[in-house]
């Protein structure tokens, strides 16, 4: 599987009610974050819990950064797949309005 396939698989594994709630958000794979090359993923947007009328607004974006993930888990393909899944879920949590403190409480920090 390619890196992009792993990201797609993580999205395909979402429970149907969560997948149906995804609106106006794009999940993209980028090589790395230029400001923080060690960053694994980043949510750019307005969480659902803070949105008003978003008519005409560009989609929110979830960036999954390929290079730091592949570098950290280059010798462990199964761990890479799992970390991609965790990163996708972590960033989707931000989309749904879950902050870092709550993610830490849930064990997804």
Coordinates of C-alpha atoms in Angstrom, one line a residue, residues 30-101:
X30 CA 2.0 16.7 2.0
X31 CA 5.7 16.0 2.3
X32 CA 6.2 18.0 5.5
X33 CA 5.2 21.2 7.3
X34 CA 7.8 23.8 6.4
X35 CA 7.5 25.7 9.7
X36 CA 7.7 22.5 11.8
X37 CA 9.2 19.6 9.8
X38 CA 8.6 17.1 12.7
X39 CA 4.9 17.7 12.7
X40 CA 2.9 14.6 11.7
X41 CA -0.4 16.3 10.9
X42 CA -2.2 19.6 11.1
X43 CA -5.9 20.8 11.0
X44 CA -6.4 24.1 9.3
X45 CA -9.9 25.5 9.7
X46 CA -12.8 26.2 12.0
X47 CA -14.0 23.3 14.2
X48 CA -17.6 22.3 13.8
X49 CA -18.3 23.4 17.4
X50 CA -17.3 26.9 16.5
X51 CA -18.9 27.3 13.1
X52 CA -21.6 29.5 12.0
X53 CA -22.8 29.8 8.4
X54 CA -19.7 28.7 6.3
X55 CA -21.4 29.3 3.0
X56 CA -18.9 30.3 0.4
X57 CA -15.9 29.5 2.6
X58 CA -13.1 27.3 1.2
X59 CA -12.9 23.8 2.7
X60 CA -11.0 23.1 5.9
X61 CA -7.9 21.1 5.4
X62 CA -6.3 18.3 7.3
X63 CA -2.7 17.8 6.2
X64 CA -1.0 14.5 6.9
X65 CA 2.8 14.9 6.6
X66 CA 4.4 11.9 4.8
X67 CA 8.2 12.5 5.4
X68 CA 8.2 12.7 9.3
X69 CA 5.9 9.7 9.5
X70 CA 7.9 7.6 7.1
X71 CA 11.2 8.6 8.7
X72 CA 10.0 7.7 12.2
X73 CA 8.6 4.3 11.2
X74 CA 10.7 3.4 8.2
X75 CA 11.7 0.0 9.7
X76 CA 8.2 -0.8 10.9
X77 CA 5.5 -0.8 8.2
X78 CA 2.7 -2.0 10.6
X79 CA 3.6 0.8 13.1
X80 CA 3.7 3.3 10.2
X81 CA 0.2 2.2 9.2
X82 CA -1.1 2.5 12.8
X83 CA 0.6 6.0 13.3
X84 CA -1.0 7.2 10.0
X85 CA -4.4 6.1 11.3
X86 CA -3.8 7.7 14.7
X87 CA -2.7 11.0 13.0
X88 CA -5.7 11.1 10.8
X89 CA -8.0 10.5 13.8
X90 CA -6.2 13.1 15.9
X91 CA -6.6 15.8 13.2
X92 CA -10.3 14.8 12.6
X93 CA -10.9 15.2 16.3
X94 CA -9.8 18.8 16.0
X95 CA -12.3 19.2 13.1
X96 CA -15.0 18.0 15.5
X97 CA -13.9 20.5 18.1
X98 CA -11.8 18.3 20.4
X99 CA -8.8 20.1 21.8
X100 CA -5.4 18.8 22.7
X101 CA -6.2 18.6 26.4

